[in-house]
């Protein structure tokens, strides 16, 4: 482990960032008993609720708009709850006139519980006030105004509906239902009607038809989905002035939590209700806006004073969660963003342990190191499994660590998909081809390969089963030659596919996966409409590259398939155990899922260029399918990079006591560099920080020629052997994973021992 992401020792030129320590004062130090509201704060103090000056300022705010910028770990929930209590007890506001909006059911429940435990409040007061999520508030409004439709709350059933619609349109296996649902939601949350969607391409027209049929199905079935709840509430308030005036008179004090996550529809609803009195308190952190792909708009915070010129701002800048070195690292990362409100967090806890950086060889070595480190910490008796969180940028980053947790029988909760990596829609067809090579009469696998042959599952399996009943074949796929609509070239492709499958059995798994990709699968994905609608097209390549990394570890297809089966069996077994509610489990989640949470010990995986920042962000200005609310054209690249930096900031600030960050030297077979966000936290760090956003290896922009007049060379830091002998300046580049595994190497000039380090080199084009 190293104290810096470069794998070098701390120096005076490159000090470890620390946050300044806050002066620990609270209301008992600066509020006099002579103050009119002193009794309120004395009661809080007696319950060990000790507010700092900024928090008191926010709590005391009475009339007009207030923007409360709440840095990570700064006690925003405490401020929200205390301010509500202040309005009730000091200003004698009736509970029914208060509206407190949160973004999750869990947060709403926590708010109610904390309000009930506040001094001077009781159940009758808290039960009278509205503490709800946006959806719960809007649904109640709709029900009170005659809405009868049933809520389509089952996400799996919603996917089934989309599958049925596509089947009826002859588009089975054409689009991924989850992607369509996400796309439709993003349009709706930006107040774009289905009727107004573009029809520029054949895919646009198909998608629009699917959406139109979905809307028609809901109308016929008397159902609405979660997005409809917000949209219908918005239209009700726009069209029915009596209902709007009633809400404006009723809710004279409005508070909104997690304001940075607000989308266009939600903000419009709040603005309408608060229009007359403008007693609107919003609490959020522009540095934690990480959901722009879901419609969240960073500018709602940044431009709050343009919408409300009389607004006051209170900045909560004292972090009560993390140690000074963790807070300092977060500050040093996020300060490089331009589109943000300026703030630097202070710390309240000294650092016993500073953030540590590791550079394993690859994702599998990373998982081995993490498991070993985690087990040592637990064995030493200072930590429990529930203290640990493992965070990563994308779901595919979790493949190796989940496999190791399963194989070591360690208790964990995966807050992502319930599906195994090998069951993902872009991975499973390849696995099905391998299964057929191993077991040619595996009918489940046969069904899985049919879409890549452009043959419908139902039609293909029907003819196979009918012909098998008449005469069984060693290779049941051969029955497909009997399909009447197949042209000669399609029959040749089918025969070629069967030959390919036969050849896979004797290959090494990596060679087999690469043969499938090269022969047809990459081209199939490229032309498949599923790919064109995937939010980040790079996800397809990185997922298949991860599959290759997994396959590389095995000598035979049979071994690889057995391992996949073993992981699936253990995952099913552990899923059953996890339903028994005990808290002592390791938490696994993407950085997006971790927002709002905190853990004593956090591992951040794969903090490298091309992953954090993600390749899709590095190429955002050139990719049509990277969508960011309110951002278009040339600005998209800059905005996407700033959102990636906010992701890094969120990840770092989840840790309370220990933070361990891994940046593998090789990522899916290619050399990788530590994330620019980490390097930027250290003065005089690697020039990768100042490179063009799209210059990461593997990104589309990196493959484009440099514009005229631009420099033809850049520099990068590479892993290297460095001679320790005094006076000898020899060094050599570590150019392969095999070489990087060597424990030692002799200097070719003086024969002294060389050690692993890094050197700057010039990139030539």
XYZ file of C-alpha atoms in Angstrom:
765
model
C 0.000 0.000 0.000
C 1.131 3.541 -0.741
C 0.247 6.980 0.658
C -0.251 8.449 -2.844
C -1.882 7.106 -6.036
C 1.483 7.271 -7.811
C 2.910 4.587 -5.552
C 5.522 6.985 -4.203
C 6.354 8.190 -0.734
C 4.942 11.414 0.655
C 7.212 14.395 0.003
C 7.131 18.065 0.884
C 6.412 18.770 -2.798
C 3.562 16.265 -2.831
C 1.978 16.359 0.632
C -1.048 14.289 1.533
C -4.090 16.581 1.487
C -5.713 17.250 4.845
C -8.743 19.362 5.659
C -8.328 22.101 8.225
C -9.810 21.232 11.607
C -12.989 23.090 12.496
C -13.283 25.107 15.655
C -15.684 22.933 17.651
C -18.199 25.404 18.966
C -21.925 24.858 19.365
C -25.020 26.759 20.357
C -24.116 26.597 24.055
C -20.992 28.668 23.303
C -22.485 31.513 21.278
C -26.229 31.702 22.085
C -27.146 33.687 25.139
C -29.962 32.752 27.503
C -31.266 36.256 26.864
C -32.086 35.373 23.244
C -35.808 35.095 22.557
C -35.418 31.524 21.239
C -32.782 30.374 23.748
C -35.172 27.867 25.317
C -35.406 25.996 22.018
C -31.645 25.554 21.679
C -31.181 24.765 25.387
C -33.704 21.933 24.935
C -31.732 20.666 21.931
C -28.500 20.796 23.906
C -30.057 18.788 26.713
C -30.776 16.091 24.115
C -27.165 16.283 22.841
C -28.196 18.057 19.624
C -25.336 20.575 19.373
C -25.611 22.882 16.365
C -22.799 24.977 14.934
C -23.262 28.619 13.852
C -24.157 27.866 10.223
C -26.632 25.205 11.297
C -28.268 27.606 13.748
C -28.512 30.232 11.013
C -30.357 27.771 8.757
C -32.646 26.605 11.576
C -33.583 30.195 12.475
C -34.509 31.146 8.904
C -38.197 32.089 8.809
C -39.522 33.891 5.736
C -38.449 33.764 2.093
C -36.328 31.349 0.046
C -33.247 29.696 1.545
C -30.548 27.692 -0.206
C -28.698 25.489 2.283
C -25.521 24.128 0.723
C -24.844 21.008 2.756
C -21.420 19.468 2.223
C -20.878 15.740 2.689
C -21.358 14.646 6.308
C -22.345 18.148 7.457
C -25.525 17.197 9.323
C -28.166 18.290 6.820
C -30.826 15.913 8.166
C -30.343 17.358 11.648
C -30.748 20.873 10.251
C -33.916 19.982 8.347
C -35.507 18.333 11.370
C -34.491 21.136 13.763
C -35.756 23.813 11.412
C -39.163 22.122 11.224
C -39.218 21.901 15.026
C -38.203 25.585 15.222
C -41.101 26.635 13.004
C -43.510 24.622 15.156
C -42.260 25.668 18.590
C -40.850 29.173 18.132
C -43.005 30.576 15.329
C -46.104 28.524 16.242
C -46.653 27.409 12.633
C -49.440 24.832 12.471
C -48.119 21.355 11.550
C -50.589 21.076 8.650
C -48.916 24.096 7.005
C -45.573 22.317 6.707
C -44.465 20.226 3.735
C -41.170 18.324 3.890
C -40.192 16.514 0.681
C -37.544 13.772 0.568
C -36.289 11.522 -2.227
C -36.638 8.121 -0.624
C -39.173 6.356 1.567
C -36.378 5.476 3.985
C -35.396 9.153 4.334
C -39.021 10.164 4.924
C -39.392 7.536 7.658
C -36.148 8.671 9.292
C -37.359 12.290 9.250
C -40.642 11.326 10.940
C -38.843 9.286 13.606
C -36.405 12.084 14.387
C -39.160 14.699 14.485
C -41.107 12.579 16.956
C -38.064 12.360 19.243
C -37.441 16.133 19.154
C -37.990 17.952 22.473
C -41.353 19.673 22.624
C -42.926 17.683 19.752
C -45.329 14.769 19.982
C -46.967 12.226 17.671
C -50.057 14.351 17.117
C -47.932 17.161 15.651
C -45.723 14.977 13.472
C -48.681 12.923 12.219
C -50.423 16.108 11.081
C -47.587 17.391 8.924
C -46.703 16.128 5.460
C -43.318 14.367 5.376
C -43.332 12.512 2.073
C -41.406 11.569 -1.031
C -42.241 13.429 -4.224
C -44.131 10.391 -5.501
C -46.066 9.823 -2.276
C -47.083 13.492 -2.089
C -48.189 13.602 -5.729
C -50.072 10.300 -5.501
C -51.986 11.508 -2.445
C -52.839 14.706 -4.329
C -54.128 12.715 -7.315
C -56.173 10.329 -5.158
C -57.786 13.270 -3.344
C -58.772 14.636 -6.743
C -60.417 11.507 -8.079
C -57.621 9.419 -9.633
C -58.776 5.781 -9.702
C -56.094 4.067 -11.777
C -54.011 1.294 -10.259
C -50.269 1.906 -9.864
C -48.026 -0.288 -12.001
C -45.523 -0.763 -9.187
C -43.939 -4.089 -10.173
C -40.871 -3.335 -12.298
C -40.646 -6.904 -13.593
C -44.279 -6.824 -14.719
C -43.587 -3.529 -16.492
C -40.746 -5.239 -18.375
C -43.075 -8.120 -19.303
C -45.557 -5.600 -20.723
C -42.839 -4.120 -22.935
C -41.773 -7.610 -24.068
C -45.368 -8.450 -25.033
C -45.720 -5.206 -26.960
C -42.497 -5.894 -28.874
C -43.623 -9.469 -29.562
C -46.914 -8.199 -31.010
C -44.943 -5.809 -33.229
C -42.575 -8.533 -34.443
C -39.702 -6.938 -32.508
C -38.991 -9.731 -30.026
C -35.392 -9.613 -28.714
C -34.866 -6.319 -30.518
C -34.651 -3.916 -27.587
C -33.852 -4.327 -23.913
C -37.022 -3.552 -21.868
C -35.075 -1.933 -19.003
C -33.347 0.413 -21.453
C -36.657 1.384 -23.062
C -38.242 2.060 -19.660
C -35.268 4.220 -18.634
C -35.366 6.118 -21.935
C -39.103 6.791 -21.658
C -38.637 7.998 -18.078
C -35.888 10.440 -19.078
C -38.163 11.960 -21.733
C -41.099 12.282 -19.347
C -39.052 13.856 -16.557
C -37.979 16.540 -19.014
C -41.661 17.143 -19.889
C -41.280 15.731 -23.399
C -44.524 14.115 -24.595
C -44.397 10.742 -26.361
C -46.220 12.291 -29.336
C -43.362 14.777 -29.735
C -40.530 12.229 -29.829
C -38.235 12.320 -32.884
C -38.737 10.048 -35.890
C -35.452 10.679 -37.661
C -34.396 7.035 -38.003
C -36.115 3.677 -38.320
C -35.151 2.942 -34.721
C -36.677 6.254 -33.584
C -39.944 5.318 -35.280
C -39.977 1.828 -33.764
C -39.274 3.111 -30.275
C -41.958 5.753 -30.582
C -44.466 3.099 -31.691
C -43.526 0.920 -28.698
C -43.987 3.863 -26.338
C -47.335 4.783 -27.936
C -48.585 1.214 -27.525
C -47.398 1.163 -23.906
C -49.310 4.377 -23.184
C -52.380 2.919 -24.923
C -52.101 -0.324 -22.903
C -51.989 1.626 -19.629
C -55.053 3.615 -20.610
C -56.997 0.457 -21.525
C -55.912 -1.337 -18.341
C -56.603 1.684 -16.115
C -53.010 1.767 -14.867
C -50.338 4.422 -14.397
C -46.608 4.001 -13.692
C -44.401 5.923 -11.268
C -43.461 8.586 -13.814
C -47.136 9.180 -14.577
C -47.719 10.052 -10.908
C -45.456 13.109 -11.248
C -46.624 14.022 -14.744
C -50.335 13.827 -13.867
C -49.789 15.877 -10.684
C -47.921 18.495 -12.729
C -50.737 18.739 -15.277
C -53.389 18.831 -12.536
C -51.721 21.853 -10.942
C -51.213 23.559 -14.296
C -54.806 23.070 -15.374
C -56.781 23.316 -12.131
C -56.192 26.676 -10.433
C -58.524 25.805 -7.543
C -56.439 22.790 -6.583
C -53.221 24.807 -6.924
C -54.540 27.683 -4.787
C -55.659 25.212 -2.153
C -52.111 23.805 -1.891
C -50.591 27.290 -1.886
C -52.800 28.309 1.052
C -52.210 25.058 2.915
C -48.439 24.604 2.592
C -46.950 27.938 3.623
C -43.548 26.462 4.547
C -41.874 24.000 2.189
C -38.581 22.150 2.661
C -36.923 19.961 0.013
C -34.150 17.504 0.848
C -31.482 16.313 -1.644
C -32.322 19.254 -3.892
C -29.436 18.415 -6.241
C -31.383 15.317 -7.361
C -34.467 17.301 -8.420
C -35.595 16.904 -12.011
C -37.567 19.351 -14.149
C -41.044 18.014 -13.280
C -40.360 17.953 -9.542
C -38.932 21.485 -9.521
C -41.890 22.815 -11.511
C -44.329 21.282 -9.005
C -42.494 22.824 -6.033
C -42.236 26.209 -7.720
C -45.979 26.280 -8.409
C -46.896 25.494 -4.804
C -44.369 27.968 -3.351
C -45.113 30.766 -5.832
C -47.158 33.091 -3.614
C -45.188 32.998 -0.366
C -41.765 31.704 -1.545
C -41.111 30.258 1.911
C -38.999 27.550 0.298
C -35.993 25.954 1.970
C -33.930 23.682 -0.275
C -31.062 21.586 1.069
C -28.522 19.976 -1.198
C -24.956 19.726 -2.429
C -24.120 20.636 -6.005
C -20.915 18.603 -5.567
C -23.084 15.477 -5.259
C -25.194 15.879 -8.414
C -24.580 12.464 -10.002
C -27.967 11.600 -11.520
C -28.133 13.832 -14.590
C -28.859 10.729 -16.704
C -32.102 10.453 -14.678
C -33.000 14.094 -15.233
C -31.334 15.724 -12.187
C -30.338 19.304 -12.997
C -27.245 20.764 -11.326
C -28.227 24.268 -12.435
C -31.271 24.266 -10.127
C -28.820 24.819 -7.259
C -26.308 26.909 -9.219
C -29.020 29.250 -10.521
C -31.296 29.259 -7.468
C -30.669 32.967 -6.896
C -31.683 33.761 -10.462
C -35.032 32.095 -9.847
C -35.269 33.591 -6.325
C -33.246 36.847 -6.192
C -34.128 37.420 -2.516
C -32.825 33.992 -1.475
C -30.360 33.675 1.365
C -27.572 31.090 1.313
C -26.207 29.152 4.268
C -23.220 26.853 3.740
C -22.792 23.846 6.018
C -19.061 23.245 5.622
C -18.116 21.182 8.683
C -17.847 17.458 8.069
C -18.718 15.370 11.144
C -18.364 12.015 9.358
C -14.828 11.501 8.125
C -11.247 12.019 9.250
C -9.296 15.082 8.113
C -7.292 13.185 5.470
C -10.464 11.754 3.890
C -12.199 15.157 3.925
C -8.986 16.702 2.580
C -8.823 14.239 -0.300
C -12.452 15.014 -1.166
C -11.736 18.755 -1.120
C -8.643 18.303 -3.279
C -10.601 16.280 -5.852
C -13.726 18.413 -6.181
C -12.053 21.830 -6.229
C -11.077 21.267 -9.866
C -14.718 21.436 -11.012
C -15.733 24.790 -12.489
C -19.538 24.530 -12.390
C -19.962 24.508 -8.611
C -20.598 26.678 -5.587
C -17.251 27.385 -3.938
C -16.840 25.657 -0.562
C -14.070 23.849 1.282
C -15.101 21.421 3.991
C -13.530 21.448 7.448
C -12.993 18.295 9.501
C -13.743 17.399 13.110
C -11.792 14.129 13.383
C -8.021 13.723 13.267
C -6.642 11.046 10.952
C -5.268 7.926 12.600
C -5.104 6.258 9.204
C -4.664 8.131 5.966
C -6.179 6.992 2.639
C -4.145 4.133 1.197
C -3.566 3.337 -2.477
C -2.802 -0.033 -4.035
C -1.846 -1.004 -7.571
C -2.673 -4.677 -8.144
C -1.966 -6.287 -11.493
C -5.575 -6.641 -12.672
C -9.166 -7.003 -11.448
C -8.663 -10.574 -10.228
C -5.526 -9.634 -8.292
C -7.467 -6.651 -6.960
C -10.189 -8.990 -5.662
C -7.598 -11.342 -4.100
C -5.887 -8.426 -2.345
C -9.181 -7.019 -1.070
C -10.419 -10.345 0.317
C -7.103 -10.890 2.098
C -7.022 -7.368 3.520
C -10.642 -7.554 4.658
C -10.203 -10.931 6.342
C -7.113 -9.706 8.202
C -9.026 -6.672 9.501
C -11.869 -8.904 10.730
C -9.493 -11.500 12.217
C -7.662 -8.824 14.176
C -10.959 -8.177 15.945
C -11.302 -4.485 15.249
C -13.888 -4.733 12.472
C -17.067 -6.594 11.559
C -18.260 -7.455 8.050
C -20.971 -4.808 8.336
C -18.298 -2.109 8.647
C -17.135 -2.612 5.054
C -18.400 -1.155 1.789
C -16.965 -1.999 -1.627
C -17.703 0.683 -4.219
C -17.172 0.702 -7.989
C -18.055 2.852 -10.985
C -19.960 0.277 -13.053
C -21.639 -3.038 -12.305
C -19.149 -4.926 -14.503
C -16.360 -3.847 -12.084
C -17.914 -6.135 -9.457
C -17.509 -9.438 -11.325
C -14.179 -10.478 -9.785
C -14.900 -9.365 -6.216
C -18.350 -10.987 -6.113
C -16.852 -14.268 -7.305
C -14.209 -14.152 -4.574
C -16.733 -13.280 -1.862
C -18.897 -16.211 -2.944
C -16.015 -18.664 -3.145
C -14.759 -17.607 0.304
C -18.284 -17.806 1.769
C -18.128 -14.255 3.093
C -21.495 -12.600 3.896
C -22.367 -9.733 1.569
C -25.271 -7.796 0.114
C -25.113 -6.806 -3.552
C -27.222 -3.666 -3.959
C -27.075 -3.955 -7.733
C -28.747 -6.450 -10.044
C -29.728 -9.880 -8.781
C -28.430 -11.347 -12.032
C -25.015 -12.948 -12.246
C -22.447 -11.292 -14.520
C -22.734 -14.332 -16.814
C -26.531 -13.903 -17.105
C -26.359 -10.351 -18.469
C -28.036 -10.062 -21.858
C -24.822 -9.289 -23.740
C -22.811 -12.034 -21.994
C -25.269 -14.950 -21.864
C -25.346 -15.661 -25.653
C -21.577 -16.240 -25.604
C -21.891 -18.553 -22.602
C -24.707 -20.375 -24.410
C -22.394 -20.983 -27.381
C -19.789 -22.438 -25.005
C -22.438 -24.614 -23.353
C -23.482 -25.962 -26.747
C -19.857 -26.761 -27.574
C -19.711 -28.753 -24.349
C -23.228 -30.205 -24.526
C -24.695 -30.025 -28.045
C -28.213 -31.069 -26.984
C -28.590 -28.320 -24.356
C -31.937 -26.921 -25.510
C -31.869 -23.970 -23.140
C -28.555 -22.908 -24.665
C -29.937 -23.487 -28.179
C -32.753 -21.038 -27.441
C -30.159 -18.521 -26.228
C -28.201 -18.526 -29.515
C -31.218 -18.114 -31.816
C -31.440 -14.286 -31.717
C -27.825 -14.004 -32.924
C -28.891 -16.101 -35.926
C -31.756 -13.634 -36.524
C -34.268 -16.400 -35.835
C -37.150 -15.832 -33.424
C -37.013 -17.937 -30.263
C -40.580 -19.257 -30.526
C -40.385 -20.143 -34.195
C -36.895 -21.654 -33.933
C -37.642 -23.810 -30.882
C -40.954 -24.960 -32.355
C -39.353 -26.454 -35.479
C -36.495 -27.982 -33.454
C -38.879 -29.655 -31.018
C -41.207 -30.837 -33.816
C -38.340 -32.357 -35.817
C -36.736 -33.866 -32.715
C -39.984 -35.711 -32.049
C -39.713 -37.238 -35.534
C -35.946 -37.855 -35.636
C -33.446 -36.747 -33.001
C -30.142 -35.297 -34.217
C -26.716 -35.102 -32.569
C -26.815 -31.364 -33.296
C -30.458 -30.232 -32.961
C -29.519 -26.821 -34.413
C -29.357 -28.532 -37.831
C -33.175 -28.754 -37.812
C -33.280 -24.999 -38.437
C -32.288 -25.669 -42.050
C -35.900 -26.753 -42.464
C -37.252 -23.248 -41.873
C -39.049 -22.391 -45.120
C -38.098 -18.687 -45.163
C -34.320 -19.270 -44.905
C -32.389 -18.125 -47.970
C -29.298 -19.971 -49.198
C -26.859 -17.500 -47.604
C -28.681 -17.856 -44.260
C -28.361 -21.641 -44.460
C -24.629 -21.254 -45.086
C -24.357 -18.948 -42.058
C -26.165 -21.540 -39.938
C -23.806 -24.293 -41.074
C -20.841 -22.001 -40.426
C -22.125 -21.299 -36.916
C -22.436 -25.013 -36.162
C -18.864 -25.542 -37.366
C -17.709 -22.714 -35.110
C -19.500 -24.196 -32.094
C -17.931 -27.613 -32.748
C -14.469 -26.028 -32.833
C -14.898 -24.229 -29.496
C -14.734 -27.384 -27.362
C -10.978 -27.842 -27.877
C -10.050 -24.186 -27.445
C -8.927 -22.413 -24.327
C -11.847 -20.362 -22.952
C -10.221 -17.014 -23.816
C -9.583 -18.137 -27.397
C -13.161 -19.422 -27.638
C -14.675 -16.135 -26.453
C -12.452 -14.159 -28.827
C -13.359 -16.498 -31.716
C -17.088 -15.937 -31.098
C -16.607 -12.174 -30.936
C -14.461 -12.041 -34.058
C -16.625 -14.420 -36.096
C -19.985 -12.675 -35.611
C -20.827 -11.441 -32.127
C -19.211 -7.990 -32.075
C -20.756 -7.229 -35.477
C -24.106 -8.573 -34.256
C -24.035 -6.233 -31.239
C -22.956 -3.296 -33.381
C -25.976 -3.671 -35.663
C -28.355 -4.798 -32.911
C -30.845 -2.105 -31.974
C -30.360 -3.013 -28.335
C -26.848 -1.598 -28.594
C -28.018 1.621 -30.184
C -30.318 2.325 -27.273
C -27.833 1.502 -24.515
C -27.095 4.673 -22.556
C -23.355 4.062 -22.737
C -22.321 2.130 -25.830
C -18.869 1.591 -24.364
C -20.563 -0.607 -21.739
C -20.928 -3.373 -24.319
C -17.233 -3.532 -25.092
C -16.125 -3.249 -21.480
C -18.503 -6.017 -20.398
C -17.204 -8.397 -23.063
C -13.628 -7.419 -22.230
C -14.420 -8.331 -18.615
C -15.718 -11.695 -19.833
C -12.375 -12.268 -21.569
C -10.544 -11.379 -18.347
C -12.587 -14.005 -16.523
C -12.135 -16.671 -19.219
C -8.375 -16.110 -19.308
C -7.959 -17.817 -15.911
C -9.055 -21.272 -17.133
C -7.417 -23.921 -19.301
C -10.543 -25.529 -20.746
C -14.097 -24.578 -21.660
C -15.332 -27.326 -19.332
C -13.464 -25.780 -16.371
C -14.826 -22.326 -17.185
C -18.418 -23.580 -17.443
C -18.080 -25.520 -14.195
C -16.816 -22.384 -12.444
C -19.775 -20.358 -13.781
C -22.138 -23.071 -12.556
C -20.446 -23.159 -9.130
C -20.693 -19.378 -8.741
C -24.376 -19.443 -9.766
C -25.162 -22.218 -7.252
C -23.397 -20.445 -4.397
C -25.000 -17.141 -5.320
C -28.457 -18.743 -5.154
C -27.594 -20.319 -1.810
C -26.294 -17.015 -0.415
C -29.369 -15.152 -1.695
C -31.516 -17.410 0.454
C -29.296 -16.765 3.468
C -29.321 -13.017 2.873
C -33.097 -12.935 3.251
C -32.502 -13.758 6.897
C -32.164 -10.224 8.176
C -28.862 -9.857 9.977
C -26.836 -6.715 9.534
C -23.301 -8.091 9.639
C -22.701 -8.202 5.883
C -20.279 -6.533 3.516
C -22.022 -3.940 1.331
C -21.355 -3.969 -2.428
C -22.706 -1.220 -4.636
C -21.984 1.218 -7.418
C -20.966 4.725 -6.399
C -24.392 5.935 -7.544
C -26.092 3.589 -5.068
C -23.830 4.698 -2.209
C -24.876 8.353 -2.145
C -26.308 9.322 1.236
C -24.676 6.360 2.992
C -21.589 6.107 5.179
C -19.324 3.247 6.284
C -16.373 2.915 8.668
C -14.207 1.304 5.971
C -14.557 1.856 2.221
C -12.773 0.120 -0.659
C -12.944 1.967 -3.985
C -12.156 -0.361 -6.883
C -10.761 0.295 -10.335
C -9.996 4.001 -9.888
C -8.289 4.316 -13.263
C -8.526 6.341 -16.439
C -11.299 5.005 -18.667
C -13.300 3.788 -15.690
C -13.284 6.794 -13.317
C -13.676 8.935 -15.383
C -15.589 6.447 -17.463
C -14.788 6.153 -21.163
C -18.342 7.241 -22.053
C -17.759 10.535 -20.222
C -14.404 11.041 -21.937
C -16.191 10.696 -25.286
C -19.507 12.261 -24.240
C -19.366 15.155 -26.696
C -19.068 12.673 -29.584
C -21.635 10.089 -28.458
C -25.299 10.718 -29.196
C -26.464 8.138 -26.648
C -24.842 9.825 -23.638
C -27.696 11.899 -22.261
C -27.338 14.615 -19.618
C -30.331 16.666 -18.538
C -30.102 20.255 -19.729
C -26.761 19.763 -21.524
C -26.257 19.561 -25.272
C -23.563 19.690 -27.920
C -20.025 20.760 -27.190
C -20.663 21.397 -23.459
C -21.585 17.754 -22.935
C -17.981 16.565 -22.705
C -17.051 19.085 -20.007
C -20.289 18.493 -18.102
C -19.819 14.707 -18.234
C -16.250 14.960 -16.926
C -17.368 17.189 -14.049
C -20.085 14.679 -13.152
C -17.467 11.914 -13.106
C -15.379 14.014 -10.731
C -18.444 14.404 -8.519
C -18.752 10.601 -8.528
C -15.167 10.299 -7.300
C -15.933 12.864 -4.592
C -19.048 10.980 -3.477
C -17.092 7.706 -3.317
C -14.297 9.180 -1.196
C -16.655 10.928 1.230
C -18.575 7.734 2.088
C -15.666 6.628 4.295
C -15.660 7.504 7.985
C -12.333 6.103 9.216
C -10.501 4.132 6.503
C -10.354 4.567 2.737
C -8.502 2.142 0.462
C -8.325 2.926 -3.241
C -7.247 0.428 -5.897
C -5.938 1.341 -9.352
C -4.998 -1.841 -11.262
C -1.909 -1.608 -13.471
C -3.671 -3.545 -16.240
C -7.356 -3.323 -17.022
C -8.882 -5.977 -19.267
C -5.518 -6.719 -20.831
C -4.409 -3.116 -21.371
C -2.129 -0.901 -19.306
C -4.027 1.502 -17.079
C -3.196 4.754 -15.312
C -4.525 5.944 -11.938
C -7.565 8.203 -12.166
C -6.784 11.826 -12.976
C -9.115 12.779 -10.125
C -6.803 11.138 -7.602
C -3.654 12.529 -9.184
C -5.113 16.045 -9.239
C -5.327 15.926 -5.444
C -1.523 15.962 -5.193
C 0.397 19.121 -6.245
C 2.667 18.584 -9.228
C 0.968 15.327 -10.107
C 0.987 13.457 -13.393
C 0.165 15.593 -16.491
C -2.700 13.193 -17.293
C -4.723 15.623 -15.197
C -4.353 18.384 -17.732
C -4.780 16.310 -20.862
C -7.755 16.682 -23.145
C -10.756 14.881 -21.610
C -10.922 12.366 -24.434
C -7.306 11.247 -24.371
C -7.754 8.115 -22.299
C -6.580 4.881 -23.869
C -9.327 3.037 -25.634
C -11.683 6.007 -25.991
C -12.960 7.004 -29.394
C -11.423 10.454 -29.134
C -8.009 8.933 -28.496
C -8.267 7.164 -31.813
C -8.990 10.367 -33.765
C -6.088 12.311 -35.323
C -5.002 15.474 -33.511
C -6.405 18.739 -34.827
C -4.066 20.985 -36.798
C -1.898 23.126 -34.607
C -2.292 20.915 -31.534
C 0.838 19.408 -29.927
C 1.757 16.058 -31.406
C 2.966 14.565 -28.157
C 1.881 14.216 -24.558
C 3.343 12.514 -21.544
C 2.173 9.707 -19.296
C 3.454 7.891 -16.229
C 4.369 4.225 -16.743
C 5.273 1.376 -14.419
C 9.032 0.836 -14.422
C 12.042 -0.968 -12.902
C 14.401 1.598 -11.319
C 17.993 0.908 -10.287
C 18.736 1.578 -6.598
C 22.508 1.795 -7.044
C 23.852 5.290 -6.226
C 24.912 7.079 -9.395
C 23.181 4.633 -11.741
C 20.294 6.194 -13.677
C 19.135 3.009 -15.409
C 15.446 2.202 -15.619
C 13.288 0.044 -17.874
C 9.591 -0.030 -18.600
C 7.412 -2.843 -17.180
C 5.724 -3.882 -20.398
C 3.682 -6.973 -19.540
C 1.630 -8.490 -16.703
C 4.147 -11.351 -16.529
C 7.056 -8.953 -15.997
C 5.080 -7.010 -13.391
C 4.691 -10.199 -11.323
C 8.475 -10.565 -10.905
C 9.645 -9.891 -7.364
C 13.071 -8.551 -8.403
C 15.243 -7.775 -11.426
C 18.939 -7.086 -11.936
C 20.069 -3.794 -13.483
C 21.408 -4.424 -17.037
C 24.114 -1.740 -16.505
C 25.487 -2.283 -12.995
C 23.829 -5.601 -11.982
C 22.448 -4.036 -8.775
C 18.871 -4.753 -7.638
C 16.094 -2.798 -9.312
C 12.836 -1.847 -7.577
C 9.388 -1.188 -8.978
C 8.391 2.440 -9.420
C 7.244 4.746 -12.209
C 8.680 7.114 -14.804
C 7.327 9.805 -17.130
C 7.572 9.047 -20.868
C 6.664 11.008 -23.974
C 3.758 9.719 -26.017
C 4.416 9.806 -29.754
C 1.625 9.709 -32.342
